[in-house]
Amino acid sequence: TAMRRNARPRFAILPVLALFFSVDSAAAPFVSIHDIQHTLLPGGNSPYDGQAVETSGVVTAVYPSGFVIQEGPSAPWSGLWVYDPNHRPDVGDSLLVAGTIDEYFGLTELGTITGCQVLVRGAMVPSPAVLPASALTTGSATAEPYEGVLVRLASAQVAQAAGIDGSWRLDDGS
């Protein structure tokens, strides 16, 4: 039949769209960075290791293979490495990120990213925590809580430049 003049077209919601939204509503639970990172387990493994989560934070550093996000002020357990070579946020972007928590060579990371959304561009980057170099010595009990946290070492000198693995050594006399 011919369509009447000025007739409004009708649209139907397809079952595929309903399925998409029902899958979306079963998204990973939101977990704060503090809860992801805080651990009393030997070796520093996250209590969420192997679990899909959603978290948020402000980008404090960007690298070719990912970025670091931090929630709130620079405090213990407030930073997280996000292994994601596919998204390129800017420092200062506030993000909502979903993926799976993994322990990779002693570093807690969010990987296998399933979602990355910019909430705010140009958010306030937290001021760094000021610490002595001795607090960040690899393997020390005081280093684990500052994994992924923006820090500043006062009066530090580079004692050994970055090697092949990207590690370096600082000395502030402590």
mmCIF file of N, CA and C in Angstrom, residues 23-76:
data_model
loop_
_atom_site.group_PDB
_atom_site.id
_atom_site.type_symbol
_atom_site.label_atom_id
_atom_site.label_comp_id
_atom_site.label_asym_id
_atom_site.label_seq_id
_atom_site.Cartn_x
_atom_site.Cartn_y
_atom_site.Cartn_z
ATOM 1 N N VAL A 23 23.291 -7.535 28.342
ATOM 2 C CA VAL A 23 24.679 -7.930 28.573
ATOM 3 C C VAL A 23 25.416 -6.797 29.270
ATOM 4 N N ASP A 24 25.158 -5.553 28.851
ATOM 5 C CA ASP A 24 25.798 -4.389 29.434
ATOM 6 C C ASP A 24 25.448 -4.240 30.914
ATOM 7 N N SER A 25 24.221 -4.580 31.287
ATOM 8 C CA SER A 25 23.815 -4.442 32.682
ATOM 9 C C SER A 25 24.492 -5.467 33.580
ATOM 10 N N ALA A 26 25.071 -6.499 33.014
ATOM 11 C CA ALA A 26 25.781 -7.506 33.794
ATOM 12 C C ALA A 26 27.280 -7.214 33.793
ATOM 13 N N ALA A 27 27.646 -5.929 33.686
ATOM 14 C CA ALA A 27 29.056 -5.530 33.625
ATOM 15 C C ALA A 27 29.758 -5.901 34.917
ATOM 16 N N ALA A 28 31.084 -5.852 34.858
ATOM 17 C CA ALA A 28 31.912 -6.149 36.016
ATOM 18 C C ALA A 28 31.597 -5.174 37.150
ATOM 19 N N PRO A 29 31.750 -5.612 38.398
ATOM 20 C CA PRO A 29 31.459 -4.724 39.524
ATOM 21 C C PRO A 29 32.477 -3.586 39.617
ATOM 22 N N PHE A 30 32.020 -2.436 40.126
ATOM 23 C CA PHE A 30 32.936 -1.323 40.350
ATOM 24 C C PHE A 30 33.716 -1.604 41.630
ATOM 25 N N VAL A 31 35.049 -1.464 41.543
ATOM 26 C CA VAL A 31 35.937 -1.666 42.687
ATOM 27 C C VAL A 31 36.900 -0.493 42.719
ATOM 28 N N SER A 32 37.077 0.122 43.872
ATOM 29 C CA SER A 32 38.005 1.254 43.980
ATOM 30 C C SER A 32 39.441 0.767 43.775
ATOM 31 N N ILE A 33 40.298 1.659 43.331
ATOM 32 C CA ILE A 33 41.712 1.314 43.162
ATOM 33 C C ILE A 33 42.291 0.885 44.505
ATOM 34 N N HIS A 34 41.923 1.571 45.568
ATOM 35 C CA HIS A 34 42.409 1.190 46.904
ATOM 36 C C HIS A 34 42.085 -0.270 47.202
ATOM 37 N N ASP A 35 40.846 -0.693 46.933
ATOM 38 C CA ASP A 35 40.462 -2.076 47.215
ATOM 39 C C ASP A 35 41.154 -3.066 46.281
ATOM 40 N N ILE A 36 41.432 -2.653 45.052
ATOM 41 C CA ILE A 36 42.172 -3.521 44.127
ATOM 42 C C ILE A 36 43.601 -3.704 44.620
ATOM 43 N N GLN A 37 44.231 -2.629 45.039
ATOM 44 C CA GLN A 37 45.654 -2.663 45.401
ATOM 45 C C GLN A 37 45.924 -3.119 46.830
ATOM 46 N N HIS A 38 45.075 -2.746 47.785
ATOM 47 C CA HIS A 38 45.363 -3.041 49.188
ATOM 48 C C HIS A 38 45.395 -4.539 49.418
ATOM 49 N N THR A 39 46.490 -4.997 49.986
ATOM 50 C CA THR A 39 46.645 -6.426 50.222
ATOM 51 C C THR A 39 47.536 -6.675 51.428
ATOM 52 N N LEU A 40 47.266 -7.746 52.089
ATOM 53 C CA LEU A 40 48.137 -8.231 53.153
ATOM 54 C C LEU A 40 48.748 -9.572 52.745
ATOM 55 N N LEU A 41 48.495 -9.972 51.499
ATOM 56 C CA LEU A 41 48.997 -11.245 50.998
ATOM 57 C C LEU A 41 50.506 -11.173 50.777
ATOM 58 N N PRO A 42 51.235 -12.226 51.121
ATOM 59 C CA PRO A 42 52.674 -12.240 50.825
ATOM 60 C C PRO A 42 52.891 -12.095 49.323
ATOM 61 N N GLY A 43 53.859 -11.303 48.925
ATOM 62 C CA GLY A 43 54.133 -11.079 47.511
ATOM 63 C C GLY A 43 53.342 -9.919 46.939
ATOM 64 N N GLY A 44 52.348 -9.416 47.674
ATOM 65 C CA GLY A 44 51.621 -8.236 47.242
ATOM 66 C C GLY A 44 50.532 -8.461 46.216
ATOM 67 N N ASN A 45 50.100 -9.702 46.005
ATOM 68 C CA ASN A 45 49.059 -9.946 45.011
ATOM 69 C C ASN A 45 47.732 -9.320 45.413
ATOM 70 N N SER A 46 47.026 -8.799 44.424
ATOM 71 C CA SER A 46 45.718 -8.192 44.644
ATOM 72 C C SER A 46 44.703 -9.250 45.052
ATOM 73 N N PRO A 47 43.790 -8.913 45.967
ATOM 74 C CA PRO A 47 42.715 -9.849 46.282
ATOM 75 C C PRO A 47 41.750 -10.044 45.104
ATOM 76 N N TYR A 48 41.857 -9.203 44.065
ATOM 77 C CA TYR A 48 41.009 -9.312 42.876
ATOM 78 C C TYR A 48 41.734 -9.958 41.698
ATOM 79 N N ASP A 49 42.891 -10.548 41.935
ATOM 80 C CA ASP A 49 43.671 -11.184 40.874
ATOM 81 C C ASP A 49 42.800 -12.173 40.098
ATOM 82 N N GLY A 50 42.742 -11.985 38.762
ATOM 83 C CA GLY A 50 41.970 -12.864 37.896
ATOM 84 C C GLY A 50 40.514 -12.476 37.729
ATOM 85 N N GLN A 51 40.070 -11.423 38.397
ATOM 86 C CA GLN A 51 38.667 -11.018 38.340
ATOM 87 C C GLN A 51 38.455 -9.815 37.422
ATOM 88 N N ALA A 52 37.310 -9.785 36.759
ATOM 89 C CA ALA A 52 36.921 -8.636 35.944
ATOM 90 C C ALA A 52 36.352 -7.569 36.870
ATOM 91 N N VAL A 53 36.821 -6.336 36.694
ATOM 92 C CA VAL A 53 36.363 -5.209 37.517
ATOM 93 C C VAL A 53 36.235 -3.965 36.649
ATOM 94 N N GLU A 54 35.601 -2.971 37.223
ATOM 95 C CA GLU A 54 35.526 -1.635 36.639
ATOM 96 C C GLU A 54 36.041 -0.692 37.725
ATOM 97 N N THR A 55 36.879 0.271 37.350
ATOM 98 C CA THR A 55 37.413 1.219 38.315
ATOM 99 C C THR A 55 37.586 2.573 37.649
ATOM 100 N N SER A 56 37.941 3.571 38.437
ATOM 101 C CA SER A 56 38.122 4.901 37.862
ATOM 102 C C SER A 56 39.283 5.610 38.528
ATOM 103 N N GLY A 57 39.830 6.577 37.802
ATOM 104 C CA GLY A 57 40.921 7.377 38.327
ATOM 105 C C GLY A 57 41.369 8.410 37.317
ATOM 106 N N VAL A 58 42.281 9.266 37.755
ATOM 107 C CA VAL A 58 42.853 10.304 36.899
ATOM 108 C C VAL A 58 44.183 9.797 36.355
ATOM 109 N N VAL A 59 44.415 9.989 35.065
ATOM 110 C CA VAL A 59 45.660 9.546 34.424
ATOM 111 C C VAL A 59 46.804 10.430 34.914
ATOM 112 N N THR A 60 47.854 9.774 35.461
ATOM 113 C CA THR A 60 49.024 10.506 35.958
ATOM 114 C C THR A 60 50.255 10.281 35.083
ATOM 115 N N ALA A 61 50.231 9.265 34.224
ATOM 116 C CA ALA A 61 51.359 8.991 33.323
ATOM 117 C C ALA A 61 50.858 8.152 32.158
ATOM 118 N N VAL A 62 51.464 8.359 30.976
ATOM 119 C CA VAL A 62 51.088 7.609 29.775
ATOM 120 C C VAL A 62 52.358 7.042 29.144
ATOM 121 N N TYR A 63 52.308 5.766 28.768
ATOM 122 C CA TYR A 63 53.425 5.062 28.143
ATOM 123 C C TYR A 63 52.914 4.360 26.889
ATOM 124 N N PRO A 64 53.814 3.869 26.015
ATOM 125 C CA PRO A 64 53.347 3.197 24.794
ATOM 126 C C PRO A 64 52.451 1.979 25.051
ATOM 127 N N SER A 65 52.660 1.273 26.149
ATOM 128 C CA SER A 65 51.868 0.067 26.390
ATOM 129 C C SER A 65 50.744 0.256 27.398
ATOM 130 N N GLY A 66 50.542 1.481 27.864
ATOM 131 C CA GLY A 66 49.455 1.701 28.813
ATOM 132 C C GLY A 66 49.591 3.017 29.543
ATOM 133 N N PHE A 67 48.935 3.087 30.689
ATOM 134 C CA PHE A 67 48.917 4.326 31.460
ATOM 135 C C PHE A 67 48.675 4.006 32.929
ATOM 136 N N VAL A 68 48.883 5.002 33.764
ATOM 137 C CA VAL A 68 48.674 4.863 35.200
ATOM 138 C C VAL A 68 47.507 5.758 35.595
ATOM 139 N N ILE A 69 46.594 5.215 36.410
ATOM 140 C CA ILE A 69 45.506 6.023 36.942
ATOM 141 C C ILE A 69 45.612 6.041 38.467
ATOM 142 N N GLN A 70 45.094 7.102 39.037
ATOM 143 C CA GLN A 70 45.153 7.253 40.483
ATOM 144 C C GLN A 70 43.847 7.854 40.974
ATOM 145 N N GLU A 71 43.389 7.377 42.139
ATOM 146 C CA GLU A 71 42.185 7.942 42.748
ATOM 147 C C GLU A 71 42.582 8.766 43.962
ATOM 148 N N GLY A 72 41.991 9.931 44.067
ATOM 149 C CA GLY A 72 42.227 10.767 45.235
ATOM 150 C C GLY A 72 43.652 11.262 45.351
ATOM 151 N N PRO A 73 44.023 11.671 46.567
ATOM 152 C CA PRO A 73 45.384 12.190 46.771
ATOM 153 C C PRO A 73 46.413 11.065 46.671
ATOM 154 N N SER A 74 47.664 11.454 46.506
ATOM 155 C CA SER A 74 48.753 10.471 46.418
ATOM 156 C C SER A 74 48.968 9.856 47.794
ATOM 157 N N ALA A 75 48.373 8.703 47.978
ATOM 158 C CA ALA A 75 48.423 7.990 49.249
ATOM 159 C C ALA A 75 48.664 6.507 48.961
ATOM 160 N N PRO A 76 49.036 5.743 49.968
ATOM 161 C CA PRO A 76 49.226 4.307 49.741
ATOM 162 C C PRO A 76 47.995 3.674 49.105
#
